[in-house]
């Protein structure tokens, strides 16, 4: 039986374990990337474990998130990162050089290699045949120190592409279609692999858009083969010597996927599985205790000829709808940028569509090119001038509005963005209304002031890819061998510190949240982002926009009068009790930010209990000594109320691989068993109070 590309790359990088679906394995990491918002903590941790020069083939530290510089914090972080990169043998991409994923794809991605990045959109480089995985900063610090990356040998979801994208239909529409089938839930432990003749019509940056937003599926990563298109891309980047073909065998097998979906709540996903997965079985009679039915399929098939412009409606990237079905809605803001869609092709398509025309008077239209390379090229060829002439607001090459760093929309204003996430409030406006669309659909709305199917605005620009990109790496500083003094100013804190797990948990439920809590809910970015290198300061932001019953600020039921999570948690900590967070399905989806574990840890949280916890967050909890427990049924979740006391007696001995943990509510005397999927090694880390404490204890 032939092998898929994922398993071929894993096989070459396997350091420990058996390469069998579901088994725990360790893989060698060839490259790492960090960005400034997660990187300061990652480098503080790297220093704390006593590592010196990195052991990877290549590690790059980017500055792209914390760019506003209101107060001294951001530049203090930048200078710390630049100096520590020099000291540790890491390349440093300066502020202004572009968004980490776009720059990494352009300048460093290599087919067949592995990449670990402290950012959930690291899979962007999967567009160039890499196995590129997002992780918490501590895992990346360990990879820089030469440690293998622990993961579960994945299920591989095969997505077969046929045909060719039609005018005005874009790569963004491919990934939105995939999200409309797989949803953001239930894909933990999967890698999505694209194959089929339709792949060859897509350029590497287009593939990068698809693998980038694959992060929204909650999958480990997504990957395309490396082929003639990859060779042409690397040649145009002056890196033809780094090309190697990488693809699945012709008779490769993909995994059999089984999902549990709710017949009513998940009706659209079930319908799309029926439509796009040949031979799918919808086992209506196979119901679990929560009323979900079993859905099985082998491959997803998407005919690019038939694809049409799509949009993700506000709240979640999987609320996908055809653009024509929402056409006519008044739009107040349009932004093209972010690591998903800010390539040369994206910007030139928009610029050509807007050439000699004016942005609609009701629309605030902004662009943020993904890299200095893209920016310089559109500046030199006149594309930027056309955008300025049309009325576009020009932003710097950085994450910017994607993470609530400026351009927050007005209350309830419809904002169309070429980004990858539209969680409520992420834009910086609590009652925002953000739709995720392709740059093509964004351009159409910028012109008409309404959601518009781009196929209705006229001739398609058909931008040619350049034979040579403008290569100028002067903003990437190579590490030096000379001794370097690390610049550590007063706003830079210390790496997190924790105590061993107590003998008994005597806890209080600080928050009972519902489904799909994102890391943006746990640790908001926006105005708080500048505190990433200072845990006490940043911990004031934990769940700051959510009340104890999980209601979001700006939504009905939100109790603005109750003390903040931070204050409630510290009050509980003072009494000697432990904090517990309760979540439902898909807890902590989204970003890789390990602060969503570190700051709750700092506030005394010892246990997170949920129906399902997303992969990166689960690993972050373990790394920082918080026990990730799983409800075995919705009834147990339903039985808990915010403010409940929960005890776990003798937790240190109860935690054994494959053994359930007994949770007691001493007041209602309701008790239940919760499961976990920790290995013995992970249990040892949790018992020590996290990996930093574990490493420190093993040195003594
Ligand atoms: C995001 O898109 O949410 C971020 C900001 O890039 C995060 C990383 C972070 O929180 O710093 C991510 O995707 O991992
Ligand atoms: Fe930056 Fe947004 Fe991409 Fe995250 S998703 S790396 S914030 S552009």
XYZ file of C-alpha atoms and ligand atoms in Angstrom:
722
model
C 0.000 0.000 0.000
C 1.366 3.429 -0.959
C 2.304 6.055 1.597
C 0.919 9.523 1.939
C 3.298 12.495 2.105
C 2.653 13.145 5.803
C 3.841 9.683 6.845
C 6.818 9.859 4.452
C 8.057 13.027 6.185
C 7.266 11.663 9.645
C 9.181 8.472 8.852
C 12.286 10.476 7.937
C 12.048 12.480 11.162
C 10.984 9.788 13.604
C 13.096 9.782 16.782
C 10.928 7.720 19.120
C 7.746 5.663 19.137
C 5.978 3.602 16.503
C 4.608 5.256 13.410
C 1.116 3.878 13.886
C -1.975 6.088 13.924
C -2.756 7.138 17.502
C 0.655 6.174 18.968
C 2.786 8.756 20.769
C 5.875 9.654 18.736
C 8.758 12.123 18.905
C 9.996 13.814 15.721
C 13.116 15.745 14.853
C 12.498 19.400 14.140
C 14.606 20.946 11.356
C 13.488 24.555 11.622
C 11.713 26.718 14.198
C 10.019 30.063 14.086
C 8.908 32.354 16.879
C 7.172 35.698 16.711
C 7.410 38.589 19.151
C 4.103 38.048 20.981
C 4.934 34.444 21.877
C 8.685 34.697 21.382
C 9.649 36.767 24.398
C 8.319 34.087 26.753
C 9.775 31.315 24.548
C 13.246 32.882 24.722
C 12.945 33.566 28.478
C 12.124 29.867 28.869
C 14.967 28.926 26.511
C 17.358 30.890 28.703
C 15.828 29.348 31.852
C 16.536 25.799 30.659
C 20.141 26.870 30.273
C 20.419 26.287 26.534
C 22.981 28.262 24.557
C 23.275 27.941 20.736
C 20.276 26.450 18.924
C 20.618 22.898 17.639
C 18.222 23.183 14.688
C 19.202 23.595 11.006
C 17.592 27.024 11.137
C 15.670 29.081 13.680
C 14.121 32.458 12.940
C 12.724 35.042 15.379
C 10.199 37.443 13.811
C 8.805 40.772 14.948
C 5.366 41.300 13.439
C 2.633 41.251 16.101
C 3.470 43.855 18.724
C 4.103 46.788 16.435
C 1.996 49.673 17.788
C 4.600 50.858 20.293
C 2.270 52.709 22.649
C 4.544 52.901 25.678
C 8.019 51.359 25.931
C 7.010 47.675 26.190
C 7.062 46.735 22.502
C 10.473 48.110 21.620
C 11.887 46.699 24.840
C 10.633 43.310 23.641
C 12.053 43.825 20.136
C 15.486 44.692 21.463
C 15.473 41.785 23.895
C 14.538 39.453 21.037
C 17.172 40.852 18.681
C 19.940 40.536 21.258
C 18.936 37.088 22.489
C 18.661 35.872 18.863
C 22.208 37.033 18.224
C 23.382 35.211 21.315
C 21.592 31.945 20.607
C 22.357 31.604 16.895
C 18.901 32.576 15.630
C 18.089 34.663 12.537
C 16.171 37.832 13.416
C 13.554 39.312 11.097
C 13.196 42.967 12.043
C 9.969 44.912 12.555
C 8.914 45.986 9.073
C 10.141 42.878 7.292
C 6.714 41.291 7.362
C 4.446 38.700 8.916
C 6.311 35.593 10.063
C 4.363 33.081 7.980
C 4.506 35.064 4.745
C 8.249 35.741 5.164
C 8.985 32.161 6.187
C 7.179 30.822 3.131
C 9.121 33.212 0.882
C 12.592 32.947 2.349
C 12.961 29.743 4.388
C 10.284 27.086 3.731
C 11.769 23.842 2.348
C 9.931 20.816 0.986
C 10.253 17.630 3.029
C 11.509 19.395 6.169
C 9.825 19.890 9.546
C 9.071 23.289 11.078
C 7.786 24.015 14.580
C 6.496 27.532 15.240
C 5.110 29.309 18.284
C 2.147 30.472 16.278
C -0.883 28.450 15.227
C -0.590 29.524 11.574
C 2.854 27.959 11.170
C 1.202 25.419 8.776
C 1.408 28.148 6.093
C 4.750 26.637 5.036
C 2.839 23.385 4.384
C 2.027 25.164 1.113
C 5.621 24.414 0.142
C 5.653 20.735 1.086
C 6.838 21.175 4.675
C 5.414 19.487 7.745
C 4.891 22.746 9.597
C 3.275 22.606 13.032
C 2.139 25.269 15.501
C 2.921 24.751 19.194
C 3.291 26.593 22.466
C 6.468 28.618 23.006
C 7.936 26.164 25.483
C 7.769 23.297 22.969
C 9.489 25.532 20.431
C 12.168 26.491 22.973
C 12.820 22.780 23.553
C 12.975 22.140 19.799
C 15.560 24.943 19.510
C 17.518 23.111 22.209
C 17.444 19.986 20.017
C 14.639 18.062 21.782
C 12.270 16.033 19.620
C 8.687 17.288 19.369
C 6.190 14.942 21.071
C 3.007 14.350 19.078
C 0.435 11.697 18.269
C 0.939 9.834 14.981
C -1.897 11.524 13.109
C -4.913 10.510 11.135
C -4.443 11.924 7.643
C -7.507 13.459 6.022
C -7.109 13.264 2.241
C -8.534 16.181 0.264
C -8.608 15.535 -3.472
C -8.693 18.610 -5.674
C -9.754 18.411 -9.312
C -10.315 21.110 -11.946
C -9.138 24.706 -11.784
C -10.278 27.806 -9.927
C -12.523 29.952 -12.116
C -12.114 33.742 -12.438
C -12.782 35.599 -9.163
C -12.781 32.343 -7.172
C -9.756 32.059 -4.899
C -7.689 29.804 -2.659
C -9.568 31.289 0.319
C -12.740 29.728 -1.084
C -11.065 26.290 -1.048
C -10.272 26.434 2.655
C -13.663 27.948 3.475
C -15.228 24.989 1.670
C -13.074 22.575 3.695
C -14.146 24.374 6.903
C -17.782 24.015 5.833
C -17.234 20.244 5.716
C -14.908 19.492 8.633
C -15.913 22.412 10.920
C -13.613 23.798 13.593
C -14.434 20.892 15.925
C -13.397 17.276 16.184
C -10.237 17.368 14.029
C -7.697 17.176 16.851
C -4.896 14.771 15.938
C -5.541 15.010 12.168
C -3.293 16.288 9.406
C -5.005 17.449 6.221
C -3.183 16.436 3.038
C -4.112 17.798 -0.404
C -3.647 15.738 -3.560
C -5.130 15.288 -7.039
C -4.665 16.974 -10.418
C -6.254 20.212 -9.183
C -3.202 20.834 -6.979
C -0.953 21.610 -9.961
C -2.986 24.686 -10.917
C -2.357 26.330 -7.545
C 0.699 28.464 -6.842
C 2.668 28.062 -3.599
C 1.232 31.236 -1.981
C -2.289 30.028 -2.870
C -1.496 26.684 -1.247
C -0.151 28.670 1.709
C -3.538 30.387 2.111
C -5.184 26.965 2.320
C -2.704 25.439 4.788
C -2.612 28.649 6.850
C -6.318 28.659 7.514
C -6.271 24.904 8.040
C -5.314 25.972 11.578
C -8.972 26.910 12.041
C -9.908 23.228 11.661
C -7.991 22.485 14.852
C -5.909 20.006 12.838
C -2.217 19.469 13.618
C -1.275 20.879 10.220
C -2.075 20.776 6.489
C 0.267 19.949 3.634
C 0.542 20.138 -0.154
C 3.016 18.155 -2.252
C 6.120 19.869 -3.612
C 6.021 19.800 -7.425
C 6.905 21.887 -10.485
C 4.959 24.840 -9.009
C 7.090 24.635 -5.875
C 10.233 24.504 -7.989
C 9.113 27.583 -9.932
C 8.349 29.397 -6.665
C 11.697 28.564 -5.095
C 13.443 29.547 -8.332
C 11.604 32.886 -8.353
C 12.789 33.356 -4.754
C 16.398 32.611 -5.817
C 16.350 29.352 -3.827
C 16.107 26.728 -6.591
C 18.848 24.686 -4.882
C 16.429 24.070 -1.980
C 13.823 22.346 -4.120
C 13.179 18.640 -3.674
C 10.082 16.896 -4.961
C 7.847 15.556 -2.197
C 4.555 13.800 -2.789
C 2.357 10.901 -1.779
C 2.586 7.599 -3.662
C 0.043 7.282 -6.440
C -1.811 4.571 -4.488
C -1.490 6.338 -1.131
C -4.158 5.683 1.444
C -5.749 8.279 3.673
C -7.366 7.644 7.041
C -10.913 6.552 7.617
C -12.465 9.478 9.468
C -15.213 9.086 12.047
C -16.894 12.156 13.510
C -19.721 12.527 15.998
C -22.080 15.265 14.908
C -25.335 16.547 16.251
C -28.194 16.008 13.766
C -29.642 19.493 14.345
C -26.773 21.742 15.503
C -24.356 20.283 12.942
C -26.889 19.736 10.152
C -24.953 21.851 7.600
C -21.714 19.965 8.219
C -23.498 16.614 7.868
C -25.047 17.816 4.609
C -21.663 18.939 3.275
C -20.009 15.645 4.258
C -22.757 13.874 2.311
C -22.081 16.144 -0.664
C -18.268 16.337 -0.733
C -17.171 12.970 0.672
C -17.935 10.152 -1.774
C -19.280 7.071 -0.018
C -19.820 8.899 3.303
C -21.949 7.006 5.774
C -24.317 8.880 8.022
C -25.222 6.357 10.689
C -28.413 7.939 12.026
C -29.022 4.978 14.345
C -25.526 5.072 15.839
C -26.172 7.708 18.554
C -23.971 8.459 21.566
C -25.314 9.435 24.995
C -25.233 13.102 23.964
C -27.493 12.531 20.947
C -24.709 12.936 18.353
C -24.707 10.594 15.363
C -21.752 8.833 13.806
C -20.538 10.107 10.433
C -17.817 8.265 8.511
C -15.898 9.037 5.333
C -12.588 8.357 3.606
C -11.761 11.368 1.439
C -13.025 14.839 0.656
C -13.368 15.699 -3.047
C -13.541 19.303 -4.194
C -13.984 20.218 -7.867
C -12.341 23.636 -8.219
C -14.332 24.306 -11.415
C -17.509 24.326 -9.359
C -16.268 26.283 -6.384
C -17.771 29.741 -5.894
C -16.950 32.778 -3.703
C -17.635 31.986 -0.046
C -17.642 33.884 3.243
C -17.392 32.887 6.910
C -20.117 34.683 8.844
C -19.375 36.448 12.149
C -18.355 34.375 15.166
C -16.547 31.393 13.693
C -14.513 30.568 10.556
C -16.760 27.564 9.868
C -20.016 29.532 9.527
C -19.575 29.376 5.772
C -22.082 30.671 3.232
C -22.059 31.470 -0.504
C -21.325 35.188 -1.018
C -24.267 35.504 -3.418
C -26.630 34.483 -0.602
C -25.639 37.468 1.543
C -25.030 39.915 -1.307
C -26.459 43.390 -0.846
C -25.622 43.759 2.873
C -24.150 47.218 3.621
C -20.438 47.102 4.461
C -18.602 49.728 6.539
C -15.071 48.347 6.546
C -12.899 46.211 4.256
C -9.342 45.069 5.048
C -6.954 43.014 2.921
C -3.934 41.608 4.729
C -2.882 39.072 7.412
C -0.760 35.962 7.014
C -3.611 34.253 5.138
C -4.016 36.568 2.189
C -1.393 39.218 1.654
C 0.760 37.787 -1.123
C 1.904 39.648 -4.220
C -0.935 38.032 -6.177
C -3.554 39.021 -3.556
C -2.459 42.637 -3.414
C -2.084 43.017 -7.188
C -5.511 41.466 -7.812
C -7.080 43.995 -5.457
C -5.056 46.879 -6.799
C -5.978 46.055 -10.421
C -9.652 45.677 -9.529
C -9.563 49.143 -7.910
C -7.383 50.870 -10.534
C -8.882 54.164 -11.737
C -11.871 53.646 -9.425
C -12.739 54.983 -5.977
C -13.460 53.149 -2.775
C -17.155 53.495 -1.897
C -17.746 56.528 0.402
C -19.337 54.322 3.080
C -16.316 52.027 3.344
C -13.083 52.403 5.284
C -10.701 50.290 3.203
C -7.242 49.297 4.435
C -4.447 47.086 3.166
C -1.464 45.503 4.952
C 0.951 43.720 2.585
C 2.316 40.495 4.088
C 5.999 41.203 3.666
C 8.567 43.791 2.712
C 9.063 41.790 -0.477
C 5.396 42.175 -1.449
C 5.322 45.815 -0.328
C 8.397 46.787 -2.314
C 7.243 44.967 -5.425
C 3.816 46.616 -5.506
C 5.458 49.964 -4.751
C 7.825 49.554 -7.690
C 5.280 48.318 -10.228
C 2.676 51.010 -9.483
C 0.159 48.725 -7.753
C 0.539 50.588 -4.470
C -0.013 53.935 -6.222
C -3.271 52.617 -7.695
C -4.408 51.508 -4.256
C -3.576 54.881 -2.705
C -5.345 56.671 -5.569
C -8.465 54.571 -5.023
C -8.644 55.727 -1.383
C -7.068 52.759 0.399
C -5.599 53.317 3.858
C -2.090 51.890 3.836
C -0.925 49.959 6.898
C 2.481 48.562 7.742
C 3.459 45.027 6.899
C 2.389 43.293 10.117
C -0.499 41.456 11.788
C -2.188 44.724 12.767
C -6.003 44.577 12.651
C -6.019 40.766 12.545
C -5.166 40.747 16.236
C -7.028 43.887 17.236
C -4.011 46.174 16.855
C -5.885 49.093 15.332
C -8.695 49.407 12.764
C -11.337 48.095 15.197
C -14.663 48.434 13.394
C -17.526 50.579 14.705
C -20.225 48.898 16.833
C -22.063 46.340 14.741
C -20.450 47.617 11.527
C -20.110 44.909 8.867
C -16.381 44.386 8.297
C -15.084 42.194 5.455
C -11.568 40.910 6.039
C -9.283 38.600 4.098
C -8.118 37.161 7.459
C -8.508 33.739 9.093
C -10.319 34.382 12.387
C -13.545 36.189 13.224
C -14.102 35.206 16.851
C -16.395 37.755 18.489
C -14.404 40.691 19.861
C -11.036 39.706 18.325
C -11.160 42.859 16.213
C -11.148 44.974 19.398
C -14.889 45.766 19.168
C -17.024 43.629 21.483
C -20.089 43.694 19.223
C -18.224 43.329 15.944
C -19.589 41.784 12.767
C -16.619 40.336 10.908
C -16.942 38.286 7.697
C -13.908 36.385 6.358
C -13.602 36.514 2.572
C -11.085 36.303 -0.266
C -9.220 39.444 -1.363
C -11.345 39.273 -4.534
C -14.614 39.458 -2.564
C -13.083 42.149 -0.348
C -12.205 44.264 -3.403
C -15.741 43.956 -4.764
C -17.228 45.218 -1.479
C -14.694 48.057 -1.278
C -16.026 49.300 -4.620
C -19.757 48.786 -4.135
C -20.120 49.372 -0.375
C -22.120 46.144 -0.199
C -21.336 42.458 0.037
C -20.980 41.618 -3.632
C -20.194 38.450 -5.547
C -16.914 39.501 -7.207
C -17.992 37.749 -10.409
C -20.455 40.633 -10.828
C -17.921 43.469 -10.934
C -16.393 42.945 -14.340
C -13.336 41.499 -15.967
C -11.034 39.360 -13.797
C -7.555 40.940 -13.438
C -5.683 37.644 -14.041
C -2.398 38.631 -12.409
C 0.697 36.826 -13.682
C 3.137 35.526 -11.088
C 6.557 37.204 -11.434
C 9.398 35.066 -12.755
C 11.629 36.573 -10.094
C 10.564 38.021 -6.775
C 12.529 40.960 -5.451
C 14.953 39.350 -3.049
C 16.454 41.605 -0.397
C 17.168 40.007 2.966
C 18.709 43.089 4.517
C 16.025 43.135 7.242
C 16.979 39.632 8.343
C 19.950 39.740 10.703
C 22.099 36.630 10.698
C 23.452 35.501 14.096
C 27.055 36.408 14.938
C 29.720 34.473 16.760
C 30.915 37.520 18.773
C 29.791 37.745 22.417
C 26.466 39.584 22.753
C 24.946 41.326 25.768
C 21.235 40.519 26.092
C 19.180 43.727 26.431
C 16.685 43.130 29.217
C 14.802 46.280 30.237
C 12.442 46.674 33.200
C 9.220 45.714 31.375
C 10.589 42.243 30.638
C 9.510 39.831 33.357
C 10.766 36.426 34.389
C 9.849 33.026 33.058
C 6.873 31.490 34.850
C 7.424 29.680 38.116
C 5.125 27.056 39.681
C 4.850 24.716 42.671
C 4.367 20.926 42.434
C 0.762 19.727 42.102
C -0.791 19.551 45.617
C -1.783 16.225 47.161
C -5.497 17.058 47.026
C -7.395 19.502 44.850
C -9.855 21.563 46.809
C -11.161 23.689 44.026
C -13.718 26.277 43.093
C -15.198 26.600 39.605
C -14.129 30.114 38.660
C -15.847 29.948 35.296
C -18.206 27.611 33.512
C -17.915 28.313 29.822
C -19.831 26.897 26.864
C -18.669 25.571 23.489
C -15.837 26.890 21.368
C -14.039 29.035 23.920
C -11.078 30.459 22.002
C -7.700 31.484 23.358
C -8.757 35.028 22.408
C -11.450 34.688 25.087
C -8.978 33.310 27.627
C -6.160 35.774 26.937
C -7.307 38.679 24.770
C -4.728 40.415 22.602
C -5.618 43.944 21.360
C -4.683 46.544 23.976
C -3.311 43.800 26.283
C -0.841 42.374 23.784
C 2.028 44.547 24.905
C 2.178 42.709 28.259
C 3.198 39.374 26.743
C 6.642 39.451 28.367
C 5.227 40.237 31.811
C 2.999 37.557 33.363
C 1.683 39.489 36.418
C 0.649 42.396 34.187
C -0.887 40.200 31.476
C -2.756 37.981 33.938
C -5.114 40.901 34.637
C -6.565 40.155 31.212
C -7.534 36.492 31.788
C -11.160 36.088 30.645
C -11.588 39.836 31.037
C -14.426 39.893 28.498
C -16.262 36.847 29.848
C -18.286 36.523 33.071
C -18.351 33.506 35.399
C -21.188 31.901 33.449
C -19.333 32.214 30.164
C -21.348 35.125 28.747
C -19.295 37.359 26.475
C -19.117 41.106 26.930
C -21.486 42.781 24.491
C -23.797 39.767 24.528
C -27.048 39.269 26.428
C -26.619 38.022 30.001
C -23.099 39.396 30.533
C -22.639 40.467 34.157
C -20.335 43.492 34.063
C -20.817 43.999 37.822
C -19.070 40.893 39.102
C -15.349 40.962 39.997
C -13.016 40.059 37.134
C -11.671 36.517 36.702
C -8.297 37.818 37.883
C -9.769 39.150 41.153
C -11.968 36.099 41.763
C -9.029 33.781 41.147
C -6.670 35.669 43.448
C -9.320 35.784 46.199
C -9.707 31.990 45.952
C -5.932 31.525 45.894
C -5.626 33.584 49.098
C -7.942 31.173 50.918
C -5.618 28.293 49.974
C -8.111 26.819 47.494
C -7.444 26.025 43.840
C -9.036 27.496 40.735
C -10.879 25.276 38.237
C -12.023 26.264 34.749
C -14.860 24.346 33.127
C -15.297 24.349 29.362
C -17.499 22.408 26.981
C -16.525 21.305 23.476
C -13.399 22.445 21.604
C -12.027 24.365 24.593
C -9.251 26.841 23.702
C -9.320 26.698 19.960
C -7.355 29.247 17.955
C -4.020 30.690 18.885
C -0.988 28.852 20.228
C -0.440 31.470 22.965
C 0.851 29.604 25.991
C -0.146 32.602 28.100
C -3.644 31.044 28.060
C -2.102 28.409 30.349
C 0.649 30.441 32.066
C -1.563 33.309 33.289
C -4.306 31.046 34.733
C -1.485 29.038 36.354
C -0.151 32.253 37.873
C -3.662 32.940 39.239
C -3.827 29.547 40.968
C -5.752 27.452 38.430
C -4.861 23.770 38.813
C -7.449 21.971 36.662
C -9.230 22.558 33.352
C -12.232 20.275 32.851
C -13.911 20.163 29.443
C -15.620 17.835 26.984
C -12.731 18.386 24.548
C -9.562 20.488 24.728
C -7.723 21.606 21.596
C -4.272 20.094 20.956
C -1.935 23.069 21.424
C -3.687 24.283 24.547
C -3.761 20.823 26.081
C 0.021 20.626 25.615
C 0.444 24.126 27.049
C -1.578 23.185 30.150
C 0.664 20.158 30.688
C 3.800 22.255 30.151
C 2.701 24.610 32.923
C 1.389 22.086 35.440
C -2.374 22.435 34.953
C -4.253 19.103 34.777
C -6.346 18.772 31.584
C -9.341 16.571 32.448
C -12.146 15.478 30.148
C -15.824 15.020 30.993
C -17.093 11.613 29.989
C -20.590 12.899 29.244
C -22.545 16.106 28.743
C -24.590 15.215 31.840
C -21.513 15.629 34.047
C -20.848 19.010 32.416
C -24.506 20.001 32.913
C -24.277 19.062 36.608
C -21.729 21.815 37.320
C -22.492 25.461 38.081
C -20.069 28.356 38.344
C -18.992 28.782 41.944
C -19.310 25.041 42.727
C -16.725 23.472 44.999
C -15.031 20.463 43.409
C -12.523 18.192 45.119
C -10.140 15.641 43.725
C -8.654 13.703 46.609
C -5.199 12.216 46.311
C -4.845 13.521 42.765
C -1.123 12.775 42.625
C -1.829 9.068 42.971
C -5.060 9.087 40.982
C -3.281 10.401 37.874
C -2.186 7.249 36.055
C -2.124 6.659 32.298
C -5.516 5.409 31.125
C -7.125 5.751 34.589
C -10.107 7.980 35.291
C -10.036 10.565 38.060
C -12.769 10.818 40.707
C -14.206 14.339 41.028
C -16.453 15.150 43.996
C -18.766 18.058 44.630
C -18.772 18.057 48.459
C -21.869 20.236 48.760
C -24.231 18.583 46.271
C -22.404 15.258 46.811
C -22.694 14.780 43.055
C -19.593 13.006 41.891
C -18.327 11.734 38.564
C -15.277 10.291 36.871
C -13.258 12.378 34.413
C -10.780 10.934 31.936
C -7.456 12.233 30.627
C -5.025 11.257 27.898
C -1.748 11.977 29.679
C 1.245 9.715 29.255
C 3.389 8.822 32.291
C 6.011 11.355 31.171
C 3.383 14.081 30.948
C 2.006 13.091 34.366
C 5.511 13.501 35.788
C 5.692 17.009 34.324
C 2.275 17.946 35.731
C 3.161 16.558 39.182
C 6.335 18.659 39.212
C 4.285 21.812 38.482
C 5.173 21.924 34.781
C 8.165 21.286 32.596
C 10.298 24.183 33.788
C 9.947 22.983 37.387
C 10.538 19.391 36.223
C 13.762 20.360 34.437
C 14.916 22.445 37.423
C 14.184 19.547 39.824
C 16.042 17.032 37.634
C 19.128 19.282 37.647
C 19.237 19.373 41.465
C -3.305 34.688 16.373
O -3.520 34.736 15.169
O -4.201 34.519 17.214
C -1.884 34.868 16.870
C -1.818 36.154 17.565
O -1.007 34.908 15.782
C -1.542 33.683 17.781
C -0.252 33.796 18.468
C -0.273 34.713 19.662
O -1.258 34.709 20.413
O 0.695 35.436 19.837
C -1.576 32.318 17.081
O -2.264 32.166 16.091
O -0.950 31.373 17.566
Fe -0.652 37.577 12.684
Fe -3.235 37.310 12.260
Fe -1.559 35.673 11.145
Fe -1.960 35.524 13.757
S -3.451 35.139 12.152
S 0.014 35.464 12.680
S -2.263 37.691 14.222
S -1.711 37.859 10.757
